Coordinates of C-alpha atoms in Angstrom, one line a residue:
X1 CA 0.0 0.0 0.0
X2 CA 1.3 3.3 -1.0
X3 CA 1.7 6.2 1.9
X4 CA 2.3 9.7 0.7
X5 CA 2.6 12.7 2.5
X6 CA -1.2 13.3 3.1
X7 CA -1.3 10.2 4.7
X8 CA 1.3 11.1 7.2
X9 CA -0.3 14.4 7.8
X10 CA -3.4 12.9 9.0
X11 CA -2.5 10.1 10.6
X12 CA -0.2 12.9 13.3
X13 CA -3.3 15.1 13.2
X14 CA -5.3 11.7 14.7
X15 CA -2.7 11.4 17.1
X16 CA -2.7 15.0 18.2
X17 CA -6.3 14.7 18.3
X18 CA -6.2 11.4 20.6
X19 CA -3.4 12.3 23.0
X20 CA -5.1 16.4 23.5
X21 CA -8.0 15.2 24.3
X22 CA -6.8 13.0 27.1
X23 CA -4.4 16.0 28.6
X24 CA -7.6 18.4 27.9
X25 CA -9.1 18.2 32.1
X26 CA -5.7 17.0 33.1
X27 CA -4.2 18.9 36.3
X28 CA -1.9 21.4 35.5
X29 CA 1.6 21.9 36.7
X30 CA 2.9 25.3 38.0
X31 CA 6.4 26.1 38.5
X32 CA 7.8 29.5 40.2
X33 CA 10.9 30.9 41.4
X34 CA 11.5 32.9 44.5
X35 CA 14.3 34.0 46.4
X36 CA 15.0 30.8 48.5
X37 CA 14.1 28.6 45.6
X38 CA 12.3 27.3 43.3
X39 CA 8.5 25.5 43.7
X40 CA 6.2 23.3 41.6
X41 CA 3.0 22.7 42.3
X42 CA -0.1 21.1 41.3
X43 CA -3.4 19.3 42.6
X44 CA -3.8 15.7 42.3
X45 CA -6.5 12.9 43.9
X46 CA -3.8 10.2 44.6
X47 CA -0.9 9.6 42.0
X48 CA 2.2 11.8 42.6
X49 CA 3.1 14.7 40.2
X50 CA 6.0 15.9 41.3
X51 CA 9.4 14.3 41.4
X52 CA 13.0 15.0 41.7
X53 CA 15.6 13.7 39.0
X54 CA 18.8 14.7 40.2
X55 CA 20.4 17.0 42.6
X56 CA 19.3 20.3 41.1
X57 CA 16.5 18.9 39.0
X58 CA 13.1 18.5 39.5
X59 CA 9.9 17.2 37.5
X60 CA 6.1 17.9 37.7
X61 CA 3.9 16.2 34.8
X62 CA 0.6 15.4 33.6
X63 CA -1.1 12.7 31.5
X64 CA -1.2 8.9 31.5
X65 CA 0.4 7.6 34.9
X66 CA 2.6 4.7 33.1
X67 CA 3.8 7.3 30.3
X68 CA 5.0 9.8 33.2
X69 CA 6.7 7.1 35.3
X70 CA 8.3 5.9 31.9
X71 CA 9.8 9.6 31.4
X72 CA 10.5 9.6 34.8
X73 CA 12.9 6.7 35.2
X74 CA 14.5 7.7 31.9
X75 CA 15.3 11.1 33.2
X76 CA 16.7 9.4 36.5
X77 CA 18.8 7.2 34.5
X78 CA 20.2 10.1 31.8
X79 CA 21.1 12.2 34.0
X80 CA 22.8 9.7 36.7
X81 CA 24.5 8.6 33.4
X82 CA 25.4 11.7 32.3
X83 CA 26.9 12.7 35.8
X84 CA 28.4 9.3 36.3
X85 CA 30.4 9.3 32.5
X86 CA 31.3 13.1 33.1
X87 CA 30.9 15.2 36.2
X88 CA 27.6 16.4 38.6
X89 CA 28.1 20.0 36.9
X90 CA 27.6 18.9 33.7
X91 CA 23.7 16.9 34.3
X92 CA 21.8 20.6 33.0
X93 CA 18.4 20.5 32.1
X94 CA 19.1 21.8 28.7
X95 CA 21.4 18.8 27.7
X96 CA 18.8 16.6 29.7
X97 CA 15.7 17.5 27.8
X98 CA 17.5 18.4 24.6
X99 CA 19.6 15.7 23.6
X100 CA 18.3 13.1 25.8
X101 CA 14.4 12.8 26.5
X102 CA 13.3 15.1 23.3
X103 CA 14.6 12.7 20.4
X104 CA 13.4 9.7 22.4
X105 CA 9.9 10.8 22.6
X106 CA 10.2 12.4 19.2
X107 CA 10.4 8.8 18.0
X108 CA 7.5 7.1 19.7
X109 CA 5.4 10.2 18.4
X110 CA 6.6 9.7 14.5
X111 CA 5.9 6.3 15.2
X112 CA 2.5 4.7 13.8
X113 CA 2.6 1.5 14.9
X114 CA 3.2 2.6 18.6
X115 CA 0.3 4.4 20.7
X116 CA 1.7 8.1 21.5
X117 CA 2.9 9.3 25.3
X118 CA 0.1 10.9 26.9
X119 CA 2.4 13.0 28.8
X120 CA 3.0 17.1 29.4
X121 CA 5.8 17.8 31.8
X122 CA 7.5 20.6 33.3
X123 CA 11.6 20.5 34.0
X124 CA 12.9 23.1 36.6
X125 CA 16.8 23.3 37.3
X126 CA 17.9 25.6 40.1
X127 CA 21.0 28.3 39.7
X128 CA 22.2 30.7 41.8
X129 CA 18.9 33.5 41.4
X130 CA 15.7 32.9 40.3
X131 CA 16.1 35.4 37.3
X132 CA 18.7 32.0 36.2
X133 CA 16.4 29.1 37.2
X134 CA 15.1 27.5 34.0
X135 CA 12.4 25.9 33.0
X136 CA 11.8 23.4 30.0
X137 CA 8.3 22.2 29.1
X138 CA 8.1 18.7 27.0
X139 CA 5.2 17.9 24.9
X140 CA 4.2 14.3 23.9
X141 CA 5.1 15.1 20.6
X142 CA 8.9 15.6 21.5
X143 CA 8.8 19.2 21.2
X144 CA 10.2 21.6 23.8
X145 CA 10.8 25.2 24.8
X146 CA 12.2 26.9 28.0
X147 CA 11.9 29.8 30.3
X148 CA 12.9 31.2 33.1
X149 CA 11.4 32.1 36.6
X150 CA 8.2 30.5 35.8
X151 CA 6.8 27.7 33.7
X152 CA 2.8 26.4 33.4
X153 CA 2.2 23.0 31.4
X154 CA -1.8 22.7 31.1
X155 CA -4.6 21.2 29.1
X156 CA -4.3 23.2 26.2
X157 CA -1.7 25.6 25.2
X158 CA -3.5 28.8 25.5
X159 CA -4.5 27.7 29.2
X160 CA -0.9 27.5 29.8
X161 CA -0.2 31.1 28.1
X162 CA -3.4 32.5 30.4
X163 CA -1.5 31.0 33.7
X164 CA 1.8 32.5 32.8
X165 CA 1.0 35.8 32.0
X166 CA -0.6 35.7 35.7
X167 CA 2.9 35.0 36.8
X168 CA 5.0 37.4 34.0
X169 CA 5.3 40.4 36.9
X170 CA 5.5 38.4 39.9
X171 CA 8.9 38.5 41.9
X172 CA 8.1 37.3 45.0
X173 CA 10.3 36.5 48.2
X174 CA 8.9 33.8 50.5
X175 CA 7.8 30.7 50.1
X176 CA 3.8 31.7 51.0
X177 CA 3.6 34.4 48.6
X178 CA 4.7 31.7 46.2
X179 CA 2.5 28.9 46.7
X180 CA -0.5 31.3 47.1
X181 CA 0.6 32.9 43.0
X182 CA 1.1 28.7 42.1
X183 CA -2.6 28.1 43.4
X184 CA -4.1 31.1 41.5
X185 CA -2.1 30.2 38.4
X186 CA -3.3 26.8 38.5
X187 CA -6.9 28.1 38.6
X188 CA -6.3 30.1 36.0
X189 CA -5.3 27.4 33.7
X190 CA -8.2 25.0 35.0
X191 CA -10.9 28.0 33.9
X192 CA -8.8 29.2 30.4
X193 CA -8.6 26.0 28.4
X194 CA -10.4 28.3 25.4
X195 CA -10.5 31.7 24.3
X196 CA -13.9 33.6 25.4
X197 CA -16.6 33.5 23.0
X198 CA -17.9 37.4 22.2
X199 CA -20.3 37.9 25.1
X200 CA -23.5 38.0 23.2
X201 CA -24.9 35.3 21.0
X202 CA -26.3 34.7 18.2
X203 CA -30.0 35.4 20.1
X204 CA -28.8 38.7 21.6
X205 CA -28.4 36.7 25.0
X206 CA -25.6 37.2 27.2
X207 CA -23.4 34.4 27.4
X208 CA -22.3 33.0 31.3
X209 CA -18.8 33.1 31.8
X210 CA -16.6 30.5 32.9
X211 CA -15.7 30.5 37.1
X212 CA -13.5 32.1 38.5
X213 CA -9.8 30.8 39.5
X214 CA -10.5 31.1 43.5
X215 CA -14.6 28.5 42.3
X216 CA -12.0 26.3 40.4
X217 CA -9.5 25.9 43.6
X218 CA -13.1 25.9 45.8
X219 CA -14.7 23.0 43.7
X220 CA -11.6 20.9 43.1
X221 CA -10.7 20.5 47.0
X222 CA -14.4 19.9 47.5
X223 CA -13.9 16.8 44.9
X224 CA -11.2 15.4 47.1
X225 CA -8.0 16.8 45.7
X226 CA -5.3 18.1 47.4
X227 CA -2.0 20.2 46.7
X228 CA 0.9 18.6 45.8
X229 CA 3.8 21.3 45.8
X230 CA 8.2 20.4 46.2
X231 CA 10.8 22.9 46.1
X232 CA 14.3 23.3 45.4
X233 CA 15.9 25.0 48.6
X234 CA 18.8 27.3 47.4
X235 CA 20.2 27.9 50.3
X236 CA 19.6 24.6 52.4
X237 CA 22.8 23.0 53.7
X238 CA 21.4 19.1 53.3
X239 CA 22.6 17.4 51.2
X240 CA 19.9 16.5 49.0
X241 CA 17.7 20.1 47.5
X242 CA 14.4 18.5 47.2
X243 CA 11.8 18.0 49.6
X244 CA 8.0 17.9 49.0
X245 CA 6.1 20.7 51.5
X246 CA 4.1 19.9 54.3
X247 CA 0.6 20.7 54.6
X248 CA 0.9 23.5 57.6
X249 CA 3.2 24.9 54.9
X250 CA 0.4 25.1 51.9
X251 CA -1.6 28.8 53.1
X252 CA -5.3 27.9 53.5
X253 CA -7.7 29.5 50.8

């Protein structure tokens, strides 16, 4: 059987349209940097979310629960390998994502006799300020793109854009500050999965807005789900950076 181009082109289109609409109500991922560090945060029911990979790298994700504990282990492993084969200093997030988990995933993706990663996830390295902390996002199409001092991964792409122009002006010192911008970003993303419609339609009739970020927070903990937030301590002297946050330390809405 012959396979041109067109075929190709719809085939990814299928598979964009199959793995977006599983990431669609998925629970986004918001990661911030302050003066002691750097935070990610999200709200789950039970799985984890957010993990560290190495000394100064951390990952929060959504999607499939297999397909992020698959990226997972293979970020542990590059980077160990990477440190192991050269030195700790030389593990960044830009060679991690770049050269090792982006091609990889790439693959599967171009792939049509393999089902594509359901998996969006957010890759935070820690530096010396938080205007130097970077952030790489990684799309289950292999695709990536970085920032710094804040990051979003949500259901869509303009949800994410919404929640980080929330965060574009915020330079924040402590820790409580921090997690209370990560909540509201997070709502944000939850409510802004798709542009506004004008606010009439077709009738004349005013059309209802979507909730508001603080109802989105409101309704998700009343469905059982709870923050999961982990920073990076810059300044801790233990040895390891990472360490998930306790609930007294998670401000109450």
């Amino acid at each position: 059987m012959s396979y041109n181009f067109y075929d190709f082109n719809n085939a990814l289109q299928q598979r964009n349209e199959y793995v977006e609409d599983r990431l669609r109500d998925g629970s986004p991922v918001v990661g911030l940097s302050y003066d002691g560090g750097m935070l990610l945060l999200s709200l789950k029911h039970s799985q984890r979310k957010v993990y560290e990979i190495y000394d100064k790298l951390m990952l929060g994700a959504m999607g499939k629960q297999s397909d992020i504990e698959s990226i997972r282990l293979a970020a542990i492993d590059a980077a160990h390998r990477e440190g192991f084969q050269r030195s700790e200093d030389d593990v960044s997030v830009q060679r991690l994502v770049g050269f090792g988990l982006s091609p990889a995933v790439k693959r599967v993706y171009n792939d049509n006799n393999t089902i594509p990663l359901t998996f969006r996830g957010l890759f935070a390295e820690l530096n010396a300020t938080p205007a130097d902390d970077l952030y790489f996002t990684l799309g289950y199409d292999g695709e990536f793109r970085n920032t710094k001092r804040y990051a979003v991964v949500a259901g869509t792409t303009y949800a994410s854009e919404q929640a980080e122009e929330s965060l574009k002006d915020a330079h924040l010192g402590n820790l409580e500050d921090t997690v209370k911008a990560a909540l509201r970003a997070w709502g944000i993303a939850r409510t802004q999965l798709a542009p506004l419609p004008e606010k009439l339609d077709e009738d004349g009739e005013e059309i209802t807005l979507p909730p508001t970020p603080e109802e989105i927070l409101k309704t998700a903990f009343e469905d059982g789900m709870s923050v999961e937030a982990a920073i990076l301590d810059r300044h801790t002297k233990r040895e390891s950076r990472f360490r998930l946050l306790r609930a007294d330390e998670i401000p109450a809405l």
